[in-house]
Coordinates of C-alpha atoms and ligand atoms in Angstrom, one line a residue:
X1 CA 58.8 180.9 109.8
X2 CA 62.6 181.0 110.5
X3 CA 64.4 183.5 108.2
X4 CA 67.1 181.6 106.3
X5 CA 69.8 184.2 106.8
X6 CA 69.7 184.6 110.6
X7 CA 73.3 185.3 111.6
X8 CA 74.5 185.1 115.1
X9 CA 77.7 184.1 116.9
X10 CA 77.6 181.9 119.9
X11 CA 78.5 183.5 123.3
X12 CA 79.8 180.1 124.5
X13 CA 81.2 178.4 121.4
X14 CA 83.4 176.0 123.2
X15 CA 81.0 174.8 125.8
X16 CA 79.8 171.2 125.3
X17 CA 76.5 169.8 126.6
X18 CA 77.0 169.1 130.3
X19 CA 78.3 165.6 131.2
X20 CA 75.2 165.1 133.4
X21 CA 72.9 165.2 130.4
X22 CA 75.2 163.2 128.1
X23 CA 75.7 160.4 130.6
X24 CA 72.2 160.5 132.0
X25 CA 70.7 160.2 128.5
X26 CA 72.9 157.2 127.7
X27 CA 72.1 155.6 131.0
X28 CA 68.4 155.9 130.4
X29 CA 68.7 154.6 126.8
X30 CA 70.5 151.5 128.1
X31 CA 68.4 151.1 131.2
X32 CA 71.5 151.3 133.4
X33 CA 71.7 151.5 137.2
X34 CA 72.3 155.2 137.5
X35 CA 74.9 156.4 139.9
X36 CA 75.9 159.3 137.6
X37 CA 74.0 162.6 138.1
X38 CA 73.7 163.6 141.8
X39 CA 70.2 163.0 142.8
X40 CA 68.5 160.6 145.3
X41 CA 66.4 157.8 143.9
X42 CA 64.2 157.7 147.0
X43 CA 61.3 159.9 148.0
X44 CA 61.5 163.1 150.1
X45 CA 59.7 163.2 153.4
X46 CA 55.9 163.1 152.8
X47 CA 55.5 165.7 155.5
X48 CA 57.4 168.2 153.3
X49 CA 55.3 167.3 150.3
X50 CA 52.1 167.7 152.3
X51 CA 53.3 171.1 153.5
X52 CA 53.6 172.3 149.8
X53 CA 50.1 171.0 149.1
X54 CA 48.8 172.7 152.2
X55 CA 50.5 176.0 151.2
X56 CA 48.8 175.8 147.8
X57 CA 45.4 175.1 149.4
X58 CA 45.9 178.0 151.7
X59 CA 46.2 180.2 148.7
X60 CA 50.0 181.0 148.5
X61 CA 49.8 180.7 144.8
X62 CA 50.8 184.2 143.6
X63 CA 54.3 185.8 143.5
X64 CA 56.3 185.8 146.6
X65 CA 58.4 188.8 147.7
X66 CA 61.2 189.5 145.2
X67 CA 64.0 188.3 147.6
X68 CA 61.9 185.4 148.8
X69 CA 59.2 184.7 151.4
X70 CA 60.3 186.5 154.5
X71 CA 59.4 183.7 156.9
X72 CA 61.8 181.4 155.0
X73 CA 64.6 184.0 155.1
X74 CA 64.1 184.4 158.8
X75 CA 64.4 180.7 159.4
X76 CA 67.5 180.4 157.3
X77 CA 69.1 183.3 159.2
X78 CA 68.3 181.5 162.5
X79 CA 69.8 178.3 161.2
X80 CA 73.1 180.0 160.1
X81 CA 73.4 181.8 163.4
X82 CA 72.9 178.6 165.3
X83 CA 75.4 176.6 163.3
X84 CA 78.0 179.2 162.3
X85 CA 77.5 182.0 164.8
X86 CA 77.0 184.6 162.1
X87 CA 74.0 187.0 162.0
X88 CA 72.6 187.7 158.5
X89 CA 69.8 190.2 158.3
X90 CA 66.8 188.3 156.7
X91 CA 65.6 191.5 155.0
X92 CA 68.8 192.6 153.4
X93 CA 71.2 189.7 153.4
X94 CA 69.4 186.5 152.3
X95 CA 67.9 185.8 148.9
X96 CA 66.0 182.7 147.9
X97 CA 67.0 181.4 144.4
X98 CA 66.3 178.8 141.7
X99 CA 68.7 176.3 143.3
X100 CA 72.3 177.1 144.0
X101 CA 73.0 177.3 140.3
X102 CA 71.0 180.6 140.0
X103 CA 72.6 182.0 143.1
X104 CA 76.1 181.3 141.6
X105 CA 75.2 182.5 138.2
X106 CA 73.6 185.7 139.5
X107 CA 76.5 186.5 141.8
X108 CA 79.0 186.1 139.0
X109 CA 76.8 188.2 136.6
X110 CA 76.4 191.0 139.2
X111 CA 80.2 191.4 139.8
X112 CA 82.3 190.1 137.0
X113 CA 83.0 192.7 134.3
X114 CA 84.7 191.9 130.9
X115 CA 88.4 191.2 131.5
X116 CA 88.0 190.4 135.2
X117 CA 89.7 187.2 136.4
X118 CA 87.9 184.6 138.5
X119 CA 89.9 181.8 140.2
X120 CA 88.4 178.3 140.3
X121 CA 89.9 175.1 141.6
X122 CA 89.8 172.1 139.3
X123 CA 88.3 169.6 139.2
X124 CA 85.3 171.9 139.5
X125 CA 81.6 171.6 139.3
X126 CA 80.7 172.5 135.7
X127 CA 78.4 175.6 136.1
X128 CA 81.1 178.0 137.2
X129 CA 83.2 178.4 134.1
X130 CA 80.4 179.1 131.5
X131 CA 78.9 181.7 133.9
X132 CA 82.3 183.5 134.1
X133 CA 82.8 183.4 130.3
X134 CA 79.4 184.6 129.3
X135 CA 80.0 187.7 131.4
X136 CA 83.3 188.4 129.7
X137 CA 85.3 187.2 132.7
X138 CA 88.5 185.0 132.4
X139 CA 88.5 181.8 134.4
X140 CA 91.9 181.3 136.0
X141 CA 92.2 177.6 136.9
X142 CA 94.3 175.9 139.5
X143 CA 94.4 172.2 138.9
X144 CA 94.6 170.1 142.1
X145 CA 96.6 166.9 142.3
X146 CA 94.5 163.7 142.1
X147 CA 96.0 162.3 145.3
X148 CA 93.3 163.8 147.6
X149 CA 92.7 167.0 145.7
X150 CA 94.2 169.1 148.5
X151 CA 94.7 172.8 147.8
X152 CA 98.3 174.1 147.7
X153 CA 97.6 177.6 149.1
X154 CA 100.9 179.0 147.9
X155 CA 100.1 177.9 144.4
X156 CA 96.6 179.5 144.9
X157 CA 98.1 182.7 146.0
X158 CA 100.3 182.7 142.9
X159 CA 97.2 182.9 140.7
X160 CA 96.0 186.2 142.2
X161 CA 96.7 189.3 140.1
X162 CA 95.3 192.9 140.2
X163 CA 92.6 191.7 137.8
X164 CA 91.3 189.0 140.2
X165 CA 87.6 189.9 140.9
X166 CA 86.4 186.7 142.4
X167 CA 87.3 183.2 143.7
X168 CA 84.9 180.3 143.7
X169 CA 85.4 177.5 146.3
X170 CA 83.2 174.4 147.0
X171 CA 83.2 172.5 150.3
X172 CA 82.2 169.6 150.6
X173 CA 83.5 169.2 147.2
X174 CA 81.9 167.8 144.1
X175 CA 83.3 165.6 142.5
X176 CA 86.1 164.6 145.0
X177 CA 84.2 164.4 148.3
X178 CA 87.0 166.4 150.0
X179 CA 86.1 168.9 152.7
X180 CA 88.0 172.0 153.6
X181 CA 89.4 172.0 157.1
X182 CA 89.4 175.0 159.4
X183 CA 93.0 175.5 158.5
X184 CA 92.2 175.6 154.8
X185 CA 89.6 178.3 155.5
X186 CA 92.0 180.3 157.7
X187 CA 94.7 180.2 155.0
X188 CA 92.2 181.3 152.4
X189 CA 91.1 184.1 154.7
X190 CA 94.7 185.4 155.2
X191 CA 95.4 185.3 151.4
X192 CA 92.2 187.2 150.6
X193 CA 92.4 189.7 153.5
X194 CA 94.5 192.4 151.8
X195 CA 92.6 192.1 148.5
X196 CA 89.3 193.3 147.1
X197 CA 88.2 189.9 146.0
X198 CA 84.7 188.5 146.3
X199 CA 84.3 184.9 147.4
X200 CA 81.6 182.5 146.2
X201 CA 81.4 179.7 148.6
X202 CA 79.4 176.8 147.1
X203 CA 78.2 174.9 150.2
X204 CA 75.4 172.8 148.7
X205 CA 76.5 169.7 150.6
X206 CA 76.8 171.6 153.9
X207 CA 74.8 169.0 155.8
X208 CA 76.6 166.0 154.3
X209 CA 79.9 165.7 156.2
X210 CA 81.2 162.4 157.6
X211 CA 83.3 160.9 160.4
X212 CA 82.4 163.5 163.0
X213 CA 84.0 166.4 161.0
X214 CA 82.3 169.8 160.9
X215 CA 81.4 171.8 157.9
X216 CA 83.6 174.9 157.7
X217 CA 81.3 177.5 156.2
X218 CA 82.8 180.7 154.9
X219 CA 80.2 182.4 157.1
X220 CA 82.2 181.2 160.2
X221 CA 85.2 183.4 159.4
X222 CA 84.9 187.2 159.9
X223 CA 86.9 188.4 157.0
X224 CA 85.7 185.7 154.6
X225 CA 82.0 186.3 155.6
X226 CA 82.5 190.0 154.9
X227 CA 83.3 189.3 151.2
X228 CA 81.3 186.1 150.5
X229 CA 78.2 184.7 148.9
X230 CA 77.5 181.5 150.7
X231 CA 75.3 179.4 148.4
X232 CA 73.1 176.6 149.5
X233 CA 70.6 174.1 148.0
X234 CA 67.4 172.7 149.5
X235 CA 67.4 170.2 146.6
X236 CA 70.4 168.5 148.2
X237 CA 69.4 168.8 151.8
X238 CA 65.8 167.7 151.5
X239 CA 66.1 165.1 148.6
X240 CA 64.2 167.4 146.2
X241 CA 66.7 168.3 143.5
X242 CA 63.8 168.7 141.0
X243 CA 62.3 171.6 143.0
X244 CA 65.3 173.7 142.2
X245 CA 65.3 175.7 145.4
X246 CA 68.3 177.3 147.0
X247 CA 69.5 180.5 148.6
X248 CA 72.5 182.6 149.2
X249 CA 73.6 184.8 152.1
X250 CA 75.9 187.8 151.8
X251 CA 76.6 191.2 153.5
X252 CA 73.9 193.8 152.6
X253 CA 76.1 195.8 150.1
X254 CA 76.9 192.7 148.1
X255 CA 73.4 191.4 148.3
X256 CA 72.0 194.7 147.0
X257 CA 74.0 194.3 143.8
X258 CA 73.0 190.7 143.6
X259 CA 69.3 191.7 143.7
X260 CA 69.8 194.2 141.0
X261 CA 70.3 191.2 138.7
X262 CA 68.0 188.7 140.5
X263 CA 64.9 190.9 140.3
X264 CA 65.1 191.0 136.5
X265 CA 66.4 187.5 135.9
X266 CA 63.7 185.6 137.9
X267 CA 62.0 188.2 140.2
X268 CA 61.0 185.6 142.7
X269 CA 60.9 181.8 143.1
X270 CA 58.1 179.3 143.7
X271 CA 56.0 180.6 146.5
X272 CA 54.1 177.5 148.0
X273 CA 57.4 175.6 148.1
X274 CA 59.0 178.5 150.0
X275 CA 56.1 178.4 152.6
X276 CA 56.6 174.7 153.0
X277 CA 60.4 174.9 153.4
X278 CA 60.0 177.6 156.0
X279 CA 57.8 175.3 158.1
X280 CA 59.9 172.2 157.5
X281 CA 63.2 174.0 158.3
X282 CA 62.0 174.9 161.8
X283 CA 62.8 171.3 162.8
X284 CA 66.6 171.3 162.8
X285 CA 66.7 167.5 162.8
X286 CA 65.6 167.6 159.2
X287 CA 69.1 169.0 158.3
X288 CA 71.2 167.6 161.1
X289 CA 70.3 164.0 160.6
X290 CA 71.7 164.0 157.1
X291 CA 75.4 163.3 158.0
X292 CA 74.6 160.0 159.6
X293 CA 72.0 159.1 157.0
X294 CA 74.5 159.5 154.1
X295 CA 77.5 158.1 156.0
X296 CA 75.6 154.8 156.3
X297 CA 75.1 154.9 152.5
X298 CA 78.7 155.6 151.8
X299 CA 79.9 152.8 154.1
X300 CA 77.4 150.3 152.7
X301 CA 78.5 151.1 149.1
X302 CA 82.2 150.9 150.0
X303 CA 81.7 147.7 152.0
X304 CA 80.2 146.1 148.9
X305 CA 83.4 146.9 147.0
X306 CA 85.8 145.2 149.4
X307 CA 86.3 142.3 147.0
X308 CA 87.1 144.5 144.1
X309 CA 90.3 146.0 142.7
X310 CA 89.1 149.6 142.9
X311 CA 91.0 151.8 145.3
X312 CA 89.6 154.8 147.1
X313 CA 89.7 157.2 150.0
X314 CA 86.3 157.3 151.7
X315 CA 84.4 160.5 150.8
X316 CA 84.6 163.1 153.5
X317 CA 81.4 164.8 152.5
X318 CA 78.8 165.3 149.7
X319 CA 77.1 162.2 148.3
X320 CA 79.8 161.3 145.9
X321 CA 82.5 158.7 146.0
X322 CA 85.5 158.5 143.7
X323 CA 86.9 155.1 142.7
X324 CA 90.4 154.7 141.2
X325 CA 90.5 152.0 138.6
X326 CA 94.3 152.1 137.8
X327 CA 94.7 148.5 139.0
X328 CA 92.0 147.3 136.7
X329 CA 92.4 148.9 133.3
X330 CA 94.3 151.8 131.7
X331 CA 91.6 153.0 129.3
X332 CA 90.5 156.7 129.4
X333 CA 87.8 157.4 132.0
X334 CA 85.2 158.6 129.4
X335 CA 85.7 155.4 127.4
X336 CA 85.4 153.3 130.5
X337 CA 82.3 155.1 131.8
X338 CA 80.7 154.5 128.4
X339 CA 81.7 150.8 128.4
X340 CA 80.3 150.4 131.9
X341 CA 76.9 151.6 130.7
X342 CA 76.9 149.6 127.5
X343 CA 78.3 146.3 128.8
X344 CA 77.6 146.3 132.5
X345 CA 74.5 148.5 132.7
X346 CA 76.0 150.8 135.3
X347 CA 76.3 154.6 134.9
X348 CA 78.8 156.9 136.7
X349 CA 80.6 160.2 135.9
X350 CA 84.1 160.3 134.3
X351 CA 85.7 163.2 136.1
X352 CA 88.1 164.2 133.3
X353 CA 85.5 166.7 132.2
X354 CA 85.9 168.6 135.4
X355 CA 89.7 168.8 135.0
X356 CA 92.1 171.2 133.2
X357 CA 92.5 170.0 129.6
X358 CA 90.3 167.0 130.5
X359 CA 93.2 165.5 132.5
X360 CA 92.5 161.8 133.0
X361 CA 93.1 160.8 136.7
X362 CA 91.6 157.3 136.1
X363 CA 88.9 157.9 138.6
X364 CA 85.1 157.7 138.3
X365 CA 82.5 159.4 140.4
X366 CA 79.6 157.5 141.9
X367 CA 76.6 159.0 143.6
X368 CA 75.6 157.0 146.6
X369 CA 72.3 159.0 147.3
X370 CA 70.5 155.8 146.3
X371 CA 68.3 153.1 147.9
X372 CA 70.1 150.3 149.7
X373 CA 69.2 147.8 147.0
X374 CA 70.5 150.1 144.2
X375 CA 73.8 150.4 146.0
X376 CA 74.0 146.7 146.6
X377 CA 73.3 146.0 142.9
X378 CA 75.8 148.6 141.8
X379 CA 78.6 147.3 144.0
X380 CA 78.0 143.7 142.8
X381 CA 78.2 144.9 139.2
X382 CA 81.5 146.8 140.0
X383 CA 83.0 143.9 141.7
X384 CA 82.1 141.6 138.8
X385 CA 83.6 144.1 136.4
X386 CA 86.8 144.4 138.4
X387 CA 87.2 140.7 138.7
X388 CA 86.5 139.9 135.0
X389 CA 89.0 142.4 133.6
X390 CA 92.7 142.0 132.9
Ligands
PMP1 N1 77.1 173.2 143.2 C1 77.4 171.9 143.3 C2 78.8 171.6 143.8 C3 76.6 170.9 142.9 O1 76.9 169.7 143.0 C4 75.3 171.3 142.5 C5 74.5 170.2 142.0 N2 73.3 170.2 142.2 C6 74.9 172.7 142.4 C7 75.9 173.6 142.8 C8 73.6 173.1 142.0 O2 72.6 173.0 142.9 P1 71.1 173.3 142.6 O3 70.6 172.0 142.1 O4 70.5 173.7 143.9 O5 71.0 174.3 141.6
LIG2 N1 75.0 168.5 141.0 C1 74.7 167.3 140.2 C2 75.9 166.4 140.0 O1 77.0 166.8 140.3 C3 74.1 167.6 138.8 C4 73.2 168.7 138.6 C5 73.0 168.9 137.2 O2 72.9 168.0 136.4 N2 73.1 170.1 136.8 O3 75.7 165.3 139.6

């Protein structure tokens, strides 16, 4: 029985249900083609699925080591060294987590004290701010201009105070599809160099970068690496977002504090899946083929929109494409996203919910991690919509 006088006060009174749940539920209710939440609608490699089954049959069904199965941590360390020339010690500097979300949440919880400031760049993926607030931290936001969402590093520097404990960056960026250049990372490095600030570098789309560009991981830069949690997601890389598997890499002293929280929040994550990932990750093609795979999908989607009045800059990375609808209608993005579901049976994400004060840039986010026929159908709907309006 629930006592009828149970008093409590919310720790997150102003946080709304995440946009991914709100839009996803509406999309399902109306049977819409769903390009909203970021997940593939095609299957993962059956070899990976078989490896999980095999690990279960081999009896890896009890707890893994607290920081993760060592073999997986070793393979991750080798991958980072090969791609970014940074050595992380698998024993002390890599932890396997429940997706990148837990890595980010745990890193924030381990270091942010009440009253500490944490700088985030808006539009921002929606899990950063609540994690800061629930720990008594103060999010300090820098809103980026809609035209390309480039960072003005002088403006960024102006946000740093003696209370700044942490900065969160995300490259390739969700929702904008922008990537940080080497110059961006160098500027960030110089700004942070004289400070005591910890960096969370959310790199879940590290293997989805287009047009021959390279992913500039924080782990590539000496001073950044020495203060960073580099956070990654197997869900994104291997088309298994529902497995909720990720990891983070950080210098030993930082990782020690991280594990002080991790060991009591989750202890360890799914063991057979870690065994399977360790094996699968040994073949580097499984990661490195992703750029071309998703570039094709981006191009196919955009080609289908040629006859429409949407305007866009092709996404540089991630599996998201922003489309600007200013030439079609001036209604608010949330209203348009809802109308697209109800009247056109197509779901996408209005990005005002990721902006400061829900600033409406008149752009919508579309996830192109979808089968060819889904993308074809979606671009037909969007073209029809665009041509039947106004
Ligand atoms: N960061 C960003 C930028 C994301 O888009 C996502 C979405 N999945 C996450 C973190 C969370 O990743 P995971 O599903 O591995 O928790
Ligand atoms: N990262 C996914 C996106 O941006 C959503 C994951 C989630 O719903 N939490 O669409």
